[in-house]
Amino acid sequence: MSLLKFTDLCFGYGANFAQPASFELNAGEVVALMGRNGSGKSTLLKTLCGKVSAMNGTVEIAGKNLKDWNAVELAKKIAYISISKAAPERMTVREFVSLGRMPYSGIFDGRSAEDNKIVGESIELLQLTEYADRMVSTLSDGERSRVYLAEAVAQQVNVLLLDEPNAFLDIPWSHQLFRTLRQLSAERNMGIIVSTHSLEYASQYCDRFMIVDNKNLNVGTLAEAQEKGWLEWTK
């Protein structure tokens, strides 16, 4: 089942956009997004969720054009996570994770017992229970990256876009993060695209590779990427 699809997509800014590309993200798979610094990985992720307008082509979420979704309903389908965003002031981990329930809470932004249950499960899944009452701003970059992911998990989306989520994680926590992504994709039929510079983690935990190189977007398995030389820049 295709959760996200783009056709003849050109993304970027001005004259620096990538060549037209097409792709389908399926339920239950984790796709590694790789490329040199400045190649356009973050821009692509932002284009896929509507934060940046496409230069050309179409993006579909659950079979519906991205432009035709209203903001609330789209927030139930797709989430974009960047650990570079500033930590919220005067907000605990539990309060921040509960923001993921906003698309479901109605005009008065009330939290039901079910909402609280989902928030608690998300905190537990990312092993944040001991930090639940801590201010997010007091956490390390690595701990905050887990908080941001927990918020997206609480949002119960079908498509998850992550921009270098393990940038500030040590090796054990990086492995744990990618294992969690595999668990989410398998148990919740989510489609996940994760930007990473680590060929080791991508090779071990991801089903396919999406590689931005020299304004081209190539997609395939690890074997295909190696055979066609798409990963030569990593050496």
mmCIF file of C-alpha atoms in Angstrom:
data_model
loop_
_atom_site.group_PDB
_atom_site.id
_atom_site.type_symbol
_atom_site.label_atom_id
_atom_site.label_comp_id
_atom_site.label_asym_id
_atom_site.label_seq_id
_atom_site.Cartn_x
_atom_site.Cartn_y
_atom_site.Cartn_z
ATOM 1 C CA MET A 1 0.000 0.000 0.000
ATOM 2 C CA SER A 2 1.423 3.374 -1.030
ATOM 3 C CA LEU A 3 1.285 5.952 1.768
ATOM 4 C CA LEU A 4 3.222 8.702 0.004
ATOM 5 C CA LYS A 5 3.846 9.160 -3.697
ATOM 6 C CA PHE A 6 5.529 11.835 -5.742
ATOM 7 C CA THR A 7 5.586 12.078 -9.513
ATOM 8 C CA ASP A 8 7.995 14.109 -11.670
ATOM 9 C CA LEU A 9 8.921 16.054 -8.551
ATOM 10 C CA CYS A 10 11.414 18.912 -8.777
ATOM 11 C CA PHE A 11 12.483 20.258 -5.397
ATOM 12 C CA GLY A 12 14.925 22.929 -4.303
ATOM 13 C CA TYR A 13 15.396 26.665 -4.498
ATOM 14 C CA GLY A 14 15.909 28.730 -7.622
ATOM 15 C CA ALA A 15 18.252 27.103 -10.108
ATOM 16 C CA ASN A 16 19.457 24.539 -7.564
ATOM 17 C CA PHE A 17 16.539 22.139 -7.817
ATOM 18 C CA ALA A 18 16.972 18.434 -8.390
ATOM 19 C CA GLN A 19 16.002 16.728 -11.631
ATOM 20 C CA PRO A 20 12.420 15.336 -11.844
ATOM 21 C CA ALA A 21 11.979 12.171 -9.786
ATOM 22 C CA SER A 22 9.188 9.750 -8.892
ATOM 23 C CA PHE A 23 8.833 7.507 -5.846
ATOM 24 C CA GLU A 24 6.318 5.567 -3.732
ATOM 25 C CA LEU A 25 6.649 4.936 0.011
ATOM 26 C CA ASN A 26 4.958 1.751 1.163
ATOM 27 C CA ALA A 27 3.474 0.812 4.510
ATOM 28 C CA GLY A 28 5.895 -1.114 6.680
ATOM 29 C CA GLU A 29 9.133 0.137 5.155
ATOM 30 C CA VAL A 30 11.975 2.354 6.309
ATOM 31 C CA VAL A 31 13.826 4.271 3.604
ATOM 32 C CA ALA A 32 17.218 5.886 4.189
ATOM 33 C CA LEU A 33 17.666 9.338 2.648
ATOM 34 C CA MET A 34 21.355 9.986 2.014
ATOM 35 C CA GLY A 35 23.553 12.520 0.270
ATOM 36 C CA ARG A 36 26.316 15.026 0.803
ATOM 37 C CA ASN A 37 25.792 18.057 3.019
ATOM 38 C CA GLY A 38 23.853 20.644 1.057
ATOM 39 C CA SER A 39 22.564 18.128 -1.488
ATOM 40 C CA GLY A 40 18.926 18.912 -0.677
ATOM 41 C CA LYS A 41 17.870 16.170 1.754
ATOM 42 C CA SER A 42 16.173 18.519 4.216
ATOM 43 C CA THR A 43 14.536 20.437 1.375
ATOM 44 C CA LEU A 44 13.111 17.211 -0.026
ATOM 45 C CA LEU A 45 11.637 16.188 3.337
ATOM 46 C CA LYS A 46 10.079 19.637 3.806
ATOM 47 C CA THR A 47 8.654 19.483 0.271
ATOM 48 C CA LEU A 48 7.026 16.124 0.958
ATOM 49 C CA CYS A 49 5.079 17.506 3.925
ATOM 50 C CA GLY A 50 4.238 20.879 2.404
ATOM 51 C CA LYS A 51 6.624 23.077 4.384
ATOM 52 C CA VAL A 52 8.378 23.975 1.125
ATOM 53 C CA SER A 53 6.596 24.269 -2.219
ATOM 54 C CA ALA A 54 7.627 21.916 -5.009
ATOM 55 C CA MET A 55 9.201 23.478 -8.090
ATOM 56 C CA ASN A 56 7.196 21.085 -10.224
ATOM 57 C CA GLY A 57 5.416 17.737 -10.068
ATOM 58 C CA THR A 58 2.926 16.346 -7.568
ATOM 59 C CA VAL A 59 3.006 14.865 -4.071
ATOM 60 C CA GLU A 60 0.221 12.578 -2.852
ATOM 61 C CA ILE A 61 -0.496 11.485 0.707
ATOM 62 C CA ALA A 62 -2.779 8.439 1.025
ATOM 63 C CA GLY A 63 -3.799 8.880 -2.618
ATOM 64 C CA LYS A 64 -4.780 12.535 -2.233
ATOM 65 C CA ASN A 65 -2.854 15.522 -3.573
ATOM 66 C CA LEU A 66 -0.889 17.226 -0.816
ATOM 67 C CA LYS A 67 -2.429 20.575 -1.770
ATOM 68 C CA ASP A 68 -5.955 19.240 -1.164
ATOM 69 C CA TRP A 69 -5.422 18.318 2.498
ATOM 70 C CA ASN A 70 -6.385 20.764 5.209
ATOM 71 C CA ALA A 71 -3.798 21.283 7.933
ATOM 72 C CA VAL A 72 -5.601 19.350 10.685
ATOM 73 C CA GLU A 73 -6.302 16.256 8.613
ATOM 74 C CA LEU A 74 -2.812 16.310 7.098
ATOM 75 C CA ALA A 75 -1.351 16.335 10.623
ATOM 76 C CA LYS A 76 -3.040 12.970 11.191
ATOM 77 C CA LYS A 77 -1.248 11.515 8.174
ATOM 78 C CA ILE A 78 2.299 12.853 8.117
ATOM 79 C CA ALA A 79 4.847 14.304 10.537
ATOM 80 C CA TYR A 80 8.212 15.937 9.934
ATOM 81 C CA ILE A 81 10.842 15.889 12.678
ATOM 82 C CA SER A 82 13.937 18.063 12.751
ATOM 83 C CA ILE A 83 16.150 18.048 15.823
ATOM 84 C CA SER A 84 17.496 21.460 14.834
ATOM 85 C CA LYS A 85 14.366 23.232 16.040
ATOM 86 C CA ALA A 86 14.663 25.184 19.271
ATOM 87 C CA ALA A 87 13.644 23.500 22.506
ATOM 88 C CA PRO A 88 10.355 24.874 23.887
ATOM 89 C CA GLU A 89 10.601 27.036 26.982
ATOM 90 C CA ARG A 90 8.755 26.095 30.190
ATOM 91 C CA MET A 91 7.291 22.894 28.805
ATOM 92 C CA THR A 92 7.765 19.437 30.286
ATOM 93 C CA VAL A 93 8.426 16.344 28.224
ATOM 94 C CA ARG A 94 4.894 15.074 28.897
ATOM 95 C CA GLU A 95 3.363 18.399 27.876
ATOM 96 C CA PHE A 96 5.414 18.514 24.716
ATOM 97 C CA VAL A 97 4.616 14.934 23.686
ATOM 98 C CA SER A 98 0.923 15.654 24.292
ATOM 99 C CA LEU A 99 1.095 18.263 21.507
ATOM 100 C CA GLY A 100 0.969 15.288 19.168
ATOM 101 C CA ARG A 101 -2.668 14.816 20.139
ATOM 102 C CA MET A 102 -3.737 18.305 19.021
ATOM 103 C CA PRO A 103 -5.124 17.176 15.628
ATOM 104 C CA TYR A 104 -7.549 14.919 17.506
ATOM 105 C CA SER A 105 -8.541 17.172 20.406
ATOM 106 C CA GLY A 106 -11.096 19.435 18.745
ATOM 107 C CA ILE A 107 -11.668 23.150 19.028
ATOM 108 C CA PHE A 108 -11.253 23.269 22.821
ATOM 109 C CA ASP A 109 -7.994 21.281 22.754
ATOM 110 C CA GLY A 110 -9.174 18.889 25.458
ATOM 111 C CA ARG A 111 -7.323 15.684 26.307
ATOM 112 C CA SER A 112 -9.294 12.492 26.772
ATOM 113 C CA ALA A 113 -8.263 9.452 28.764
ATOM 114 C CA GLU A 114 -7.360 7.816 25.439
ATOM 115 C CA ASP A 115 -5.135 10.786 24.539
ATOM 116 C CA ASN A 116 -3.319 10.522 27.865
ATOM 117 C CA LYS A 117 -2.877 6.781 27.371
ATOM 118 C CA ILE A 118 -1.323 7.300 23.934
ATOM 119 C CA VAL A 119 0.993 10.013 25.280
ATOM 120 C CA GLY A 120 2.127 7.714 28.093
ATOM 121 C CA GLU A 121 2.759 4.841 25.680
ATOM 122 C CA SER A 122 4.769 7.112 23.388
ATOM 123 C CA ILE A 123 6.920 8.309 26.282
ATOM 124 C CA GLU A 124 7.514 4.731 27.382
ATOM 125 C CA LEU A 125 8.336 3.534 23.867
ATOM 126 C CA LEU A 126 11.125 6.109 23.571
ATOM 127 C CA GLN A 127 12.307 5.278 27.114
ATOM 128 C CA LEU A 128 11.589 8.772 28.413
ATOM 129 C CA THR A 129 9.595 7.904 31.529
ATOM 130 C CA GLU A 130 12.251 9.224 33.909
ATOM 131 C CA TYR A 131 12.260 12.535 32.023
ATOM 132 C CA ALA A 132 8.478 12.971 31.766
ATOM 133 C CA ASP A 133 8.335 15.855 34.257
ATOM 134 C CA ARG A 134 11.608 17.455 33.189
ATOM 135 C CA MET A 135 11.653 20.636 31.115
ATOM 136 C CA VAL A 136 12.505 19.837 27.506
ATOM 137 C CA SER A 137 14.921 22.774 27.437
ATOM 138 C CA THR A 138 17.057 21.140 30.145
ATOM 139 C CA LEU A 139 17.652 17.938 28.165
ATOM 140 C CA SER A 140 20.639 17.126 25.999
ATOM 141 C CA ASP A 141 20.351 17.216 22.205
ATOM 142 C CA GLY A 142 20.192 13.436 22.102
ATOM 143 C CA GLU A 143 17.449 13.266 24.715
ATOM 144 C CA ARG A 144 15.455 15.964 22.908
ATOM 145 C CA SER A 145 15.640 14.032 19.661
ATOM 146 C CA ARG A 146 13.828 11.172 21.400
ATOM 147 C CA VAL A 147 11.238 13.614 22.781
ATOM 148 C CA TYR A 148 10.533 14.953 19.292
ATOM 149 C CA LEU A 149 10.073 11.425 17.992
ATOM 150 C CA ALA A 150 7.750 10.588 20.890
ATOM 151 C CA GLU A 151 5.562 13.557 19.941
ATOM 152 C CA ALA A 152 5.273 12.229 16.373
ATOM 153 C CA VAL A 153 4.472 8.739 17.665
ATOM 154 C CA ALA A 154 1.671 10.231 19.786
ATOM 155 C CA GLN A 155 0.397 11.933 16.642
ATOM 156 C CA GLN A 156 -0.278 8.461 15.177
ATOM 157 C CA VAL A 157 0.653 9.392 11.632
ATOM 158 C CA ASN A 158 1.043 7.028 8.685
ATOM 159 C CA VAL A 159 4.124 8.734 7.270
ATOM 160 C CA LEU A 160 7.124 9.818 9.323
ATOM 161 C CA LEU A 161 9.870 12.050 7.916
ATOM 162 C CA LEU A 162 12.991 12.376 10.065
ATOM 163 C CA ASP A 163 15.842 14.786 9.416
ATOM 164 C CA GLU A 164 19.066 13.292 10.845
ATOM 165 C CA PRO A 165 17.464 12.078 14.098
ATOM 166 C CA ASN A 166 20.645 10.366 15.320
ATOM 167 C CA ALA A 167 22.945 13.355 14.767
ATOM 168 C CA PHE A 168 23.433 13.837 18.520
ATOM 169 C CA LEU A 169 22.951 10.251 19.674
ATOM 170 C CA ASP A 170 25.768 7.968 20.754
ATOM 171 C CA ILE A 171 26.201 4.562 19.126
ATOM 172 C CA PRO A 172 23.963 2.509 21.480
ATOM 173 C CA TRP A 173 21.130 5.067 21.288
ATOM 174 C CA SER A 174 21.490 5.340 17.512
ATOM 175 C CA HIS A 175 20.972 1.597 17.218
ATOM 176 C CA GLN A 176 18.015 1.843 19.584
ATOM 177 C CA LEU A 177 16.499 4.656 17.527
ATOM 178 C CA PHE A 178 16.694 2.685 14.294
ATOM 179 C CA ARG A 179 15.314 -0.427 15.998
ATOM 180 C CA THR A 180 12.402 1.700 17.180
ATOM 181 C CA LEU A 181 11.808 2.929 13.636
ATOM 182 C CA ARG A 182 11.740 -0.658 12.397
ATOM 183 C CA GLN A 183 9.299 -1.542 15.178
ATOM 184 C CA LEU A 184 7.014 1.370 14.324
ATOM 185 C CA SER A 185 7.003 0.557 10.621
ATOM 186 C CA ALA A 186 6.228 -3.118 11.234
ATOM 187 C CA GLU A 187 3.703 -2.862 14.057
ATOM 188 C CA ARG A 188 1.864 0.274 12.905
ATOM 189 C CA ASN A 189 2.208 -0.106 9.134
ATOM 190 C CA MET A 190 3.977 3.224 8.945
ATOM 191 C CA GLY A 191 6.141 4.430 6.086
ATOM 192 C CA ILE A 192 9.319 6.139 7.283
ATOM 193 C CA ILE A 193 11.937 8.190 5.467
ATOM 194 C CA VAL A 194 14.967 8.920 7.619
ATOM 195 C CA SER A 195 17.804 11.219 6.601
ATOM 196 C CA THR A 196 21.148 9.970 7.879
ATOM 197 C CA HIS A 197 24.861 10.230 7.152
ATOM 198 C CA SER A 198 25.501 6.758 8.549
ATOM 199 C CA LEU A 199 25.815 4.069 5.906
ATOM 200 C CA GLU A 200 26.177 1.517 8.725
ATOM 201 C CA TYR A 201 22.758 2.208 10.242
ATOM 202 C CA ALA A 202 21.101 2.629 6.852
ATOM 203 C CA SER A 203 22.478 -0.709 5.646
ATOM 204 C CA GLN A 204 21.448 -2.533 8.787
ATOM 205 C CA TYR A 205 17.964 -1.131 9.365
ATOM 206 C CA CYS A 206 16.568 0.339 6.130
ATOM 207 C CA ASP A 207 14.748 -1.427 3.300
ATOM 208 C CA ARG A 208 15.690 0.971 0.521
ATOM 209 C CA PHE A 209 18.003 3.884 -0.157
ATOM 210 C CA MET A 210 16.992 7.275 -1.548
ATOM 211 C CA ILE A 211 20.172 9.065 -2.601
ATOM 212 C CA VAL A 212 20.458 12.698 -3.638
ATOM 213 C CA ASP A 213 23.612 13.234 -5.674
ATOM 214 C CA ASN A 214 24.483 15.899 -8.244
ATOM 215 C CA LYS A 215 20.832 17.025 -8.522
ATOM 216 C CA ASN A 216 19.658 13.462 -9.198
ATOM 217 C CA LEU A 217 17.482 11.336 -6.903
ATOM 218 C CA ASN A 218 18.154 7.612 -7.115
ATOM 219 C CA VAL A 219 16.143 4.960 -5.270
ATOM 220 C CA GLY A 220 16.931 1.279 -4.798
ATOM 221 C CA THR A 221 18.083 -1.457 -2.445
ATOM 222 C CA LEU A 222 21.544 -1.490 -0.920
ATOM 223 C CA ALA A 223 22.679 -3.995 -3.535
ATOM 224 C CA GLU A 224 21.391 -1.794 -6.351
ATOM 225 C CA ALA A 225 22.989 1.311 -4.850
ATOM 226 C CA GLN A 226 26.353 -0.448 -4.589
ATOM 227 C CA GLU A 227 26.126 -1.972 -8.071
ATOM 228 C CA LYS A 228 25.249 1.342 -9.721
ATOM 229 C CA GLY A 229 27.823 3.356 -7.797
ATOM 230 C CA TRP A 230 25.345 5.608 -6.032
ATOM 231 C CA LEU A 231 27.344 5.359 -2.801
ATOM 232 C CA GLU A 232 30.776 6.145 -4.196
ATOM 233 C CA TRP A 233 30.689 9.577 -2.551
ATOM 234 C CA THR A 234 30.693 7.918 0.890
ATOM 235 C CA LYS A 235 34.203 6.510 0.432
#
